[in-house]
PDB file of C-alpha atoms and ligand atoms in Angstrom:
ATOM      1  CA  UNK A 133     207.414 -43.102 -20.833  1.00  0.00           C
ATOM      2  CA  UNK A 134     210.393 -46.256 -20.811  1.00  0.00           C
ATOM      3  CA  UNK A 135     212.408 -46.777 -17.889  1.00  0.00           C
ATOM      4  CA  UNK A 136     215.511 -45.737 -19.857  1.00  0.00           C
ATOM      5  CA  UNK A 137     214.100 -41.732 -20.641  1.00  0.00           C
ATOM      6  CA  UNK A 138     214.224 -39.173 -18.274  1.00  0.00           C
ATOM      7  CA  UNK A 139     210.479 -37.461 -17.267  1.00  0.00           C
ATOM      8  CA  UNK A 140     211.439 -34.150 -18.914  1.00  0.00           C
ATOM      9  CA  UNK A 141     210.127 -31.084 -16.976  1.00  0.00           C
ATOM     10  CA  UNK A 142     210.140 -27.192 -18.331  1.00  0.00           C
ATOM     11  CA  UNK A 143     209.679 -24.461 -15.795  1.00  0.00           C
ATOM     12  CA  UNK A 144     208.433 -21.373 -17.355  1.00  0.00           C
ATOM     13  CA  UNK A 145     207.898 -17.737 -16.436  1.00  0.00           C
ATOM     14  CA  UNK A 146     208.060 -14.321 -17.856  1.00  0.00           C
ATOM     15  CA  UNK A 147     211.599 -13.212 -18.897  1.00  0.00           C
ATOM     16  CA  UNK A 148     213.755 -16.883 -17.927  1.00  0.00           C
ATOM     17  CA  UNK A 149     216.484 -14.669 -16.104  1.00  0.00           C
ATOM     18  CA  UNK A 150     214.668 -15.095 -12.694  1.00  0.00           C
ATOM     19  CA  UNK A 151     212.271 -17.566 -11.458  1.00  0.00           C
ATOM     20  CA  UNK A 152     212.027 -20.227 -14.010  1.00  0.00           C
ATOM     21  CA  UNK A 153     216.342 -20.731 -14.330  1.00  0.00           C
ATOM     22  CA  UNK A 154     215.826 -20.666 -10.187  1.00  0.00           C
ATOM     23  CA  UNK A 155     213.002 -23.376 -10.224  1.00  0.00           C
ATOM     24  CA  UNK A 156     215.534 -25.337 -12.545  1.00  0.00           C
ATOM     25  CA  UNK A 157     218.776 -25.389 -10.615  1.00  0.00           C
ATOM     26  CA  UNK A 158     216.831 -26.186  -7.066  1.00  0.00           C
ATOM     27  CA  UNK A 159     214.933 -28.861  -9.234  1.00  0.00           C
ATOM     28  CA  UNK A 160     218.186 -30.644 -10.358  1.00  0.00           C
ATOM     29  CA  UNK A 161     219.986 -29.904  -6.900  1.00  0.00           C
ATOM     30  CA  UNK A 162     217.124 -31.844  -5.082  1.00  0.00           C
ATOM     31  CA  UNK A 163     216.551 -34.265  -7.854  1.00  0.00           C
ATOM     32  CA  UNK A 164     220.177 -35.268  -7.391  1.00  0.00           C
ATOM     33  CA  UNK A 165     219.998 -35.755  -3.127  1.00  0.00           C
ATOM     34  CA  UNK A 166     216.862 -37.868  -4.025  1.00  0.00           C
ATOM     35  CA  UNK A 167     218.180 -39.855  -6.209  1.00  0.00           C
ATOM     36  CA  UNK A 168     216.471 -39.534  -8.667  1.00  0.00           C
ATOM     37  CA  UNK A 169     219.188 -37.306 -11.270  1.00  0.00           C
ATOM     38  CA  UNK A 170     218.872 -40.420 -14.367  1.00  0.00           C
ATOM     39  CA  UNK A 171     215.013 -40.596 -13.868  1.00  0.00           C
ATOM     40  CA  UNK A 172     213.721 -36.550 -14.521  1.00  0.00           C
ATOM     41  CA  UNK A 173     215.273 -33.741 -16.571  1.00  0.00           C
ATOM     42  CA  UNK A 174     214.542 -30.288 -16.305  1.00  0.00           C
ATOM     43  CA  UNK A 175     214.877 -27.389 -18.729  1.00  0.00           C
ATOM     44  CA  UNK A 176     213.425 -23.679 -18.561  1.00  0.00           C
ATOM     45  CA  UNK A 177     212.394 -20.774 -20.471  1.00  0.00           C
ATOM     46  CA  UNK A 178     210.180 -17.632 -20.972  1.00  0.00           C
ATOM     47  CA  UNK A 179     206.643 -16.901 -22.582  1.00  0.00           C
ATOM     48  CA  UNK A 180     208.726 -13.643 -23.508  1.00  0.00           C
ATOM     49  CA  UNK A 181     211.720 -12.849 -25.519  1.00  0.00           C
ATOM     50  CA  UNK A 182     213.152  -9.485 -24.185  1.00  0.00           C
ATOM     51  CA  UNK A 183     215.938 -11.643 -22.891  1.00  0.00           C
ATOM     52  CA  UNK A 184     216.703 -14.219 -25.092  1.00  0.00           C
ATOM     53  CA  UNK A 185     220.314 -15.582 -25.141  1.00  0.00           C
ATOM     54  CA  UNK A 186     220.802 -13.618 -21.405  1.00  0.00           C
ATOM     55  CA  UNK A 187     222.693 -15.064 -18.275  1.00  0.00           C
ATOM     56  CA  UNK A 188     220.355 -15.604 -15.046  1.00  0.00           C
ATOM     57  CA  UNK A 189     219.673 -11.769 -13.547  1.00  0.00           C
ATOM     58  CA  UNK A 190     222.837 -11.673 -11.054  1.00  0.00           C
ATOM     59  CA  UNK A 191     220.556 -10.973  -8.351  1.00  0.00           C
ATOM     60  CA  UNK A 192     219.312 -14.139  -8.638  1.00  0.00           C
ATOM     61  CA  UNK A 193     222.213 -16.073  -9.316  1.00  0.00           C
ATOM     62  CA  UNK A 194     223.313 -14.021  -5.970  1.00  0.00           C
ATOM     63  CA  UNK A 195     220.433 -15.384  -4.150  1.00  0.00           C
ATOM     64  CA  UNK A 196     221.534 -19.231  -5.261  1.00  0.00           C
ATOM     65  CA  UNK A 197     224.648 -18.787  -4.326  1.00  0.00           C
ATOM     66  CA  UNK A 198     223.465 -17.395  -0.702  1.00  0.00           C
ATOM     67  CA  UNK A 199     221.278 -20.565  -0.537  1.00  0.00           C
ATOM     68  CA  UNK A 200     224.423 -23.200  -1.826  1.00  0.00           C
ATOM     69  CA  UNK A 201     223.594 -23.162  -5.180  1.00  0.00           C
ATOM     70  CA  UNK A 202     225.545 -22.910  -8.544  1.00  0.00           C
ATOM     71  CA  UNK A 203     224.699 -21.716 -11.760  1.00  0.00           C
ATOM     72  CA  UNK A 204     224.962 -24.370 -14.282  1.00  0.00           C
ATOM     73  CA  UNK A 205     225.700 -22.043 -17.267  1.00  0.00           C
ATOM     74  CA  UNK A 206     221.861 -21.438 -18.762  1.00  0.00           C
ATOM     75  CA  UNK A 207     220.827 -18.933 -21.621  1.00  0.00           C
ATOM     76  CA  UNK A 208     217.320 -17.586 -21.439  1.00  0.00           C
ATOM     77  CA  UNK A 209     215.165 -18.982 -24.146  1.00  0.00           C
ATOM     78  CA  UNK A 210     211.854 -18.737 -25.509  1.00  0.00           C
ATOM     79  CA  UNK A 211     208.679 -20.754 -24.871  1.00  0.00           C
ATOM     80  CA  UNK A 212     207.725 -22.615 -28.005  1.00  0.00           C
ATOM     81  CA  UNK A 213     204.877 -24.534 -29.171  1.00  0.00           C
ATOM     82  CA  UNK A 214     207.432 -27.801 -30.098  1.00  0.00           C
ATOM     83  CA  UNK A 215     207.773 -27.635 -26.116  1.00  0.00           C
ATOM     84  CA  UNK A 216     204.907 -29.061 -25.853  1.00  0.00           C
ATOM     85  CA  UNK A 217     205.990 -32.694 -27.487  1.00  0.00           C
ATOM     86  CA  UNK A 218     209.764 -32.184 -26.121  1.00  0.00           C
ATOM     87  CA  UNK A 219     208.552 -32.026 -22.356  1.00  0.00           C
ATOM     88  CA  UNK A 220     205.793 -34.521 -20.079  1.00  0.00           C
ATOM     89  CA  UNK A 221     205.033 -31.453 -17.504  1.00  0.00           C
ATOM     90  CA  UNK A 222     205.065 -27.733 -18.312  1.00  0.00           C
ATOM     91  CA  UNK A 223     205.201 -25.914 -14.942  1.00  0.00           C
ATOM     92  CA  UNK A 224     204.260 -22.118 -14.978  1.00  0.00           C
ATOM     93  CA  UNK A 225     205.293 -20.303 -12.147  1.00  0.00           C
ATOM     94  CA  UNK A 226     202.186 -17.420 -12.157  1.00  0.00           C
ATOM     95  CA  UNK A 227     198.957 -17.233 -13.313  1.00  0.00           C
ATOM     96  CA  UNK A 228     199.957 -14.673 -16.230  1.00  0.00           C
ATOM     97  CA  UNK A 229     202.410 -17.695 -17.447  1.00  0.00           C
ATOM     98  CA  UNK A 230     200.226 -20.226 -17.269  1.00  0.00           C
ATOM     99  CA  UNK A 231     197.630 -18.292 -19.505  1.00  0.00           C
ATOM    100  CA  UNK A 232     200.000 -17.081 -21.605  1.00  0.00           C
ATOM    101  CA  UNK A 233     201.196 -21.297 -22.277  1.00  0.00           C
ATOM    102  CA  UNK A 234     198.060 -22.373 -22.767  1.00  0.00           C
ATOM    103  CA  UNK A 235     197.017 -19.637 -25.204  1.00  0.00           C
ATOM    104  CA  UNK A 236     199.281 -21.737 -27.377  1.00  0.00           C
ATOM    105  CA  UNK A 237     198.434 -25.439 -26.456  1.00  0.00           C
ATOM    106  CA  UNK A 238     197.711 -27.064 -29.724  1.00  0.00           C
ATOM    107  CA  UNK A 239     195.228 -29.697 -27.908  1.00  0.00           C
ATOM    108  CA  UNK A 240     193.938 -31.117 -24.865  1.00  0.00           C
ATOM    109  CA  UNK A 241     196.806 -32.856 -24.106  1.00  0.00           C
ATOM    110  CA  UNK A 242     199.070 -30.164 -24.672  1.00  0.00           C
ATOM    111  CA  UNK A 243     197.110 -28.117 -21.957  1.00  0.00           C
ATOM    112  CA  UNK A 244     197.049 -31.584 -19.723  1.00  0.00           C
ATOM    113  CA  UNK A 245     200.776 -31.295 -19.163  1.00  0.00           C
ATOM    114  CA  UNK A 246     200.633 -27.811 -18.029  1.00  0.00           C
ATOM    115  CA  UNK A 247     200.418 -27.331 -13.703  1.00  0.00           C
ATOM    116  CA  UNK A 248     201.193 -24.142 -11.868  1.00  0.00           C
ATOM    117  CA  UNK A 249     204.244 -24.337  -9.386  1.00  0.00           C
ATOM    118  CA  UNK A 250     201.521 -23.168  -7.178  1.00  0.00           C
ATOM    119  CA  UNK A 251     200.305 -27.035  -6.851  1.00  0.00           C
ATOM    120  CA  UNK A 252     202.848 -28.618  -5.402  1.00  0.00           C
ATOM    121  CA  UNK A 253     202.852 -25.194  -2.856  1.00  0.00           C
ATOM    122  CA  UNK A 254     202.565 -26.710   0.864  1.00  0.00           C
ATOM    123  CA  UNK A 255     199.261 -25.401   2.520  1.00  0.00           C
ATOM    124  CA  UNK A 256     200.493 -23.141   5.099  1.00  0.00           C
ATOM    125  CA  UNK A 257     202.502 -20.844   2.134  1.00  0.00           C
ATOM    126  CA  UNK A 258     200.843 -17.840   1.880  1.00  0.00           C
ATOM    127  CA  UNK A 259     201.282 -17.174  -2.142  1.00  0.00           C
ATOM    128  CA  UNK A 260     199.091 -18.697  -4.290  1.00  0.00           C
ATOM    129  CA  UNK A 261     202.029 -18.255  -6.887  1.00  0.00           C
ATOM    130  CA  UNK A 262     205.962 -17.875  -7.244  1.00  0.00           C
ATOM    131  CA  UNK A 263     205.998 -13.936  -6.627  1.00  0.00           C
ATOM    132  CA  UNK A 264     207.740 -11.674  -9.629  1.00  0.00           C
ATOM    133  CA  UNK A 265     210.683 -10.743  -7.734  1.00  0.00           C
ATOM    134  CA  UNK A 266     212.405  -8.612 -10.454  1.00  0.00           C
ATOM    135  CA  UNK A 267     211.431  -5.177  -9.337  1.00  0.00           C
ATOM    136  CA  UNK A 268     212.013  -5.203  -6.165  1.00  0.00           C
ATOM    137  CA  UNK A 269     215.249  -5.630  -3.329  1.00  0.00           C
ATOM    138  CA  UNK A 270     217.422  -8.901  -2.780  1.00  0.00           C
ATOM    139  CA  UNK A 271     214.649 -10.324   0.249  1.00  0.00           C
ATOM    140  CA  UNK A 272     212.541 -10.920  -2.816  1.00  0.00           C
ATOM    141  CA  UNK A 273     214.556 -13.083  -4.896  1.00  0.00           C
ATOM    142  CA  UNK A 274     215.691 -14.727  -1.362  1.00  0.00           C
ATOM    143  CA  UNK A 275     211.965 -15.585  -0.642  1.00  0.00           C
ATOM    144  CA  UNK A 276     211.754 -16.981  -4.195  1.00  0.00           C
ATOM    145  CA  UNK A 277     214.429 -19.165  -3.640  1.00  0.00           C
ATOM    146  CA  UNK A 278     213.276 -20.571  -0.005  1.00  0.00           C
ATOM    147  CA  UNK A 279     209.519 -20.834  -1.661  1.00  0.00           C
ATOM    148  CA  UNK A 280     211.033 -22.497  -4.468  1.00  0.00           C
ATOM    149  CA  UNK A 281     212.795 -25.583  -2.532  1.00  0.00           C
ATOM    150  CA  UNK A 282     210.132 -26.228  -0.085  1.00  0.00           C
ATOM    151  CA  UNK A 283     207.667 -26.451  -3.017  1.00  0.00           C
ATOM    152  CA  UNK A 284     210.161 -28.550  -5.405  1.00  0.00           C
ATOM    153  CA  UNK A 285     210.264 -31.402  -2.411  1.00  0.00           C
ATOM    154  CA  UNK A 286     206.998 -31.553  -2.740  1.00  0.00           C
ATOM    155  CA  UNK A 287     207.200 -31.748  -6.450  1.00  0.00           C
ATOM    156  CA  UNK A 288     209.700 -34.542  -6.085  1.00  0.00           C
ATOM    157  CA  UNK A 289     207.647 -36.961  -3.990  1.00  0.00           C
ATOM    158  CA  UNK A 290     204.374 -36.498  -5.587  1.00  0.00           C
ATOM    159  CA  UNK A 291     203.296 -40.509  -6.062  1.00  0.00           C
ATOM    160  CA  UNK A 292     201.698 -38.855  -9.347  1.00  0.00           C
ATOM    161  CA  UNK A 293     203.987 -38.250 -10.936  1.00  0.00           C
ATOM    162  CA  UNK A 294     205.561 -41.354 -13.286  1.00  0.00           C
ATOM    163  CA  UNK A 295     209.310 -41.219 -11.973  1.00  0.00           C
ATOM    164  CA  UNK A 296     207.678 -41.594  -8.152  1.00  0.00           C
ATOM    165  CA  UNK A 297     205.445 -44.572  -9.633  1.00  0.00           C
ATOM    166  CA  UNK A 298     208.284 -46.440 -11.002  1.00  0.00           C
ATOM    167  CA  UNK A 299     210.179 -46.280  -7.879  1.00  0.00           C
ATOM    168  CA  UNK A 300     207.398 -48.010  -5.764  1.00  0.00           C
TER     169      UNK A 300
HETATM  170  P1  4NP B 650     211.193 -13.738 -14.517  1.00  0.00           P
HETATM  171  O1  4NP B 650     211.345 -12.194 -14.051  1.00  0.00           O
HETATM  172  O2  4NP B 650     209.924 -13.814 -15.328  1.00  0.00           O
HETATM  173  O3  4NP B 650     211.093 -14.463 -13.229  1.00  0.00           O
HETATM  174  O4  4NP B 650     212.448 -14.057 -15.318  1.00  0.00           O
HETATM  175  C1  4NP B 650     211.270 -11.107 -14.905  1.00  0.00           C
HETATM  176  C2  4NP B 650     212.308 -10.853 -15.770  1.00  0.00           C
HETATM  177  C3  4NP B 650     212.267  -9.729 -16.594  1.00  0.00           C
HETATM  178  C4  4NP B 650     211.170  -8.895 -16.534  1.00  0.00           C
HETATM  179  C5  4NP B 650     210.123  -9.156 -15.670  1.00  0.00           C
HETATM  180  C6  4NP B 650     210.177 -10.267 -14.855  1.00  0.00           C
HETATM  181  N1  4NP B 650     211.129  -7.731 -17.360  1.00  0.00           N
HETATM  182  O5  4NP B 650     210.158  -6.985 -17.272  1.00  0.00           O
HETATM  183  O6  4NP B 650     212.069  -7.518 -18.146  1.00  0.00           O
END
């Protein structure tokens, strides 16, 4: 990776109408208060298609909005095997997704860029991965979102990670 191009992160889950468009817009919302908006970018999509070219699920763009965040205007795509060269770290937010992504890693280091959410979870959560809120009521997507940004601050100052490295 140069200086000048962004660390380029893809969040991934099932459908990309719930958690992984979440994960993306909390990403970029704490990306931006640390500073570090010109240094990462951050994209997301779905091992399935059922929903391909579909808004956010309202309840979860309800949920955002609860928690002071706005949509950006993202269309649910599909996970793709050219993913894997477009993006540095492939985050799966289950245990199904993560499978599912490296069922279709093409090498070693395909399936080296690929980390559950669940890693950058602090130790006293109680998940061991970003619940499937999409059959159940609105305190599910709410505990998505509040799981989501206390994990993503972790995400954002792990000194592994190449845009932490080139800031110390
Ligand atoms: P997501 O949630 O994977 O977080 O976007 C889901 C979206 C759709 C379905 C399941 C989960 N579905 O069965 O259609």
């Amino acid at each position: 990776m140069s200086s000048s191009s962004p660390y380029r992160v893809l969040f991934v889950c099932l459908g990309n109408i719930c958690r992984s468009p979440a994960a993306e817009i909390i990403f970029n919302a704490a990306a931006k208060k640390a500073g570090l908006s010109g240094c990462v970018c951050a994209d997301s999509c779905g091992t399935a298609s059922y929903h391909t070219g579909s808004r956010p699920d309202s309840r979860m763009l309800a949920a955002l909005e609860r928690a002071g965040y706005s949509y950006g205007g993202h269309r649910a795509r599909t996970f793709r095997r050219a993913d894997f060269s477009d993006f540095d770290l492939i985050i799966p937010q289950d245990h199904a997704n993560e499978e599912d992504i490296l069922y279709l890693s093409r090498s070693a280091e395909d399936a080296a860029k690929v980390r559950g959410m669940w890693n950058w979870f602090s130790p006293s959560e109680s998940e061991h991965e970003v619940p499937d809120p999409y059959y159940g009521g609105p305190a599910g997507f709410d505990a998505v979102v509040a799981l989501l940004a206390r994990s993503m601050e972790n995400l954002l100052r792990d000194a592994r990670l190449p845009f932490n490295r080139d800031r110390q």
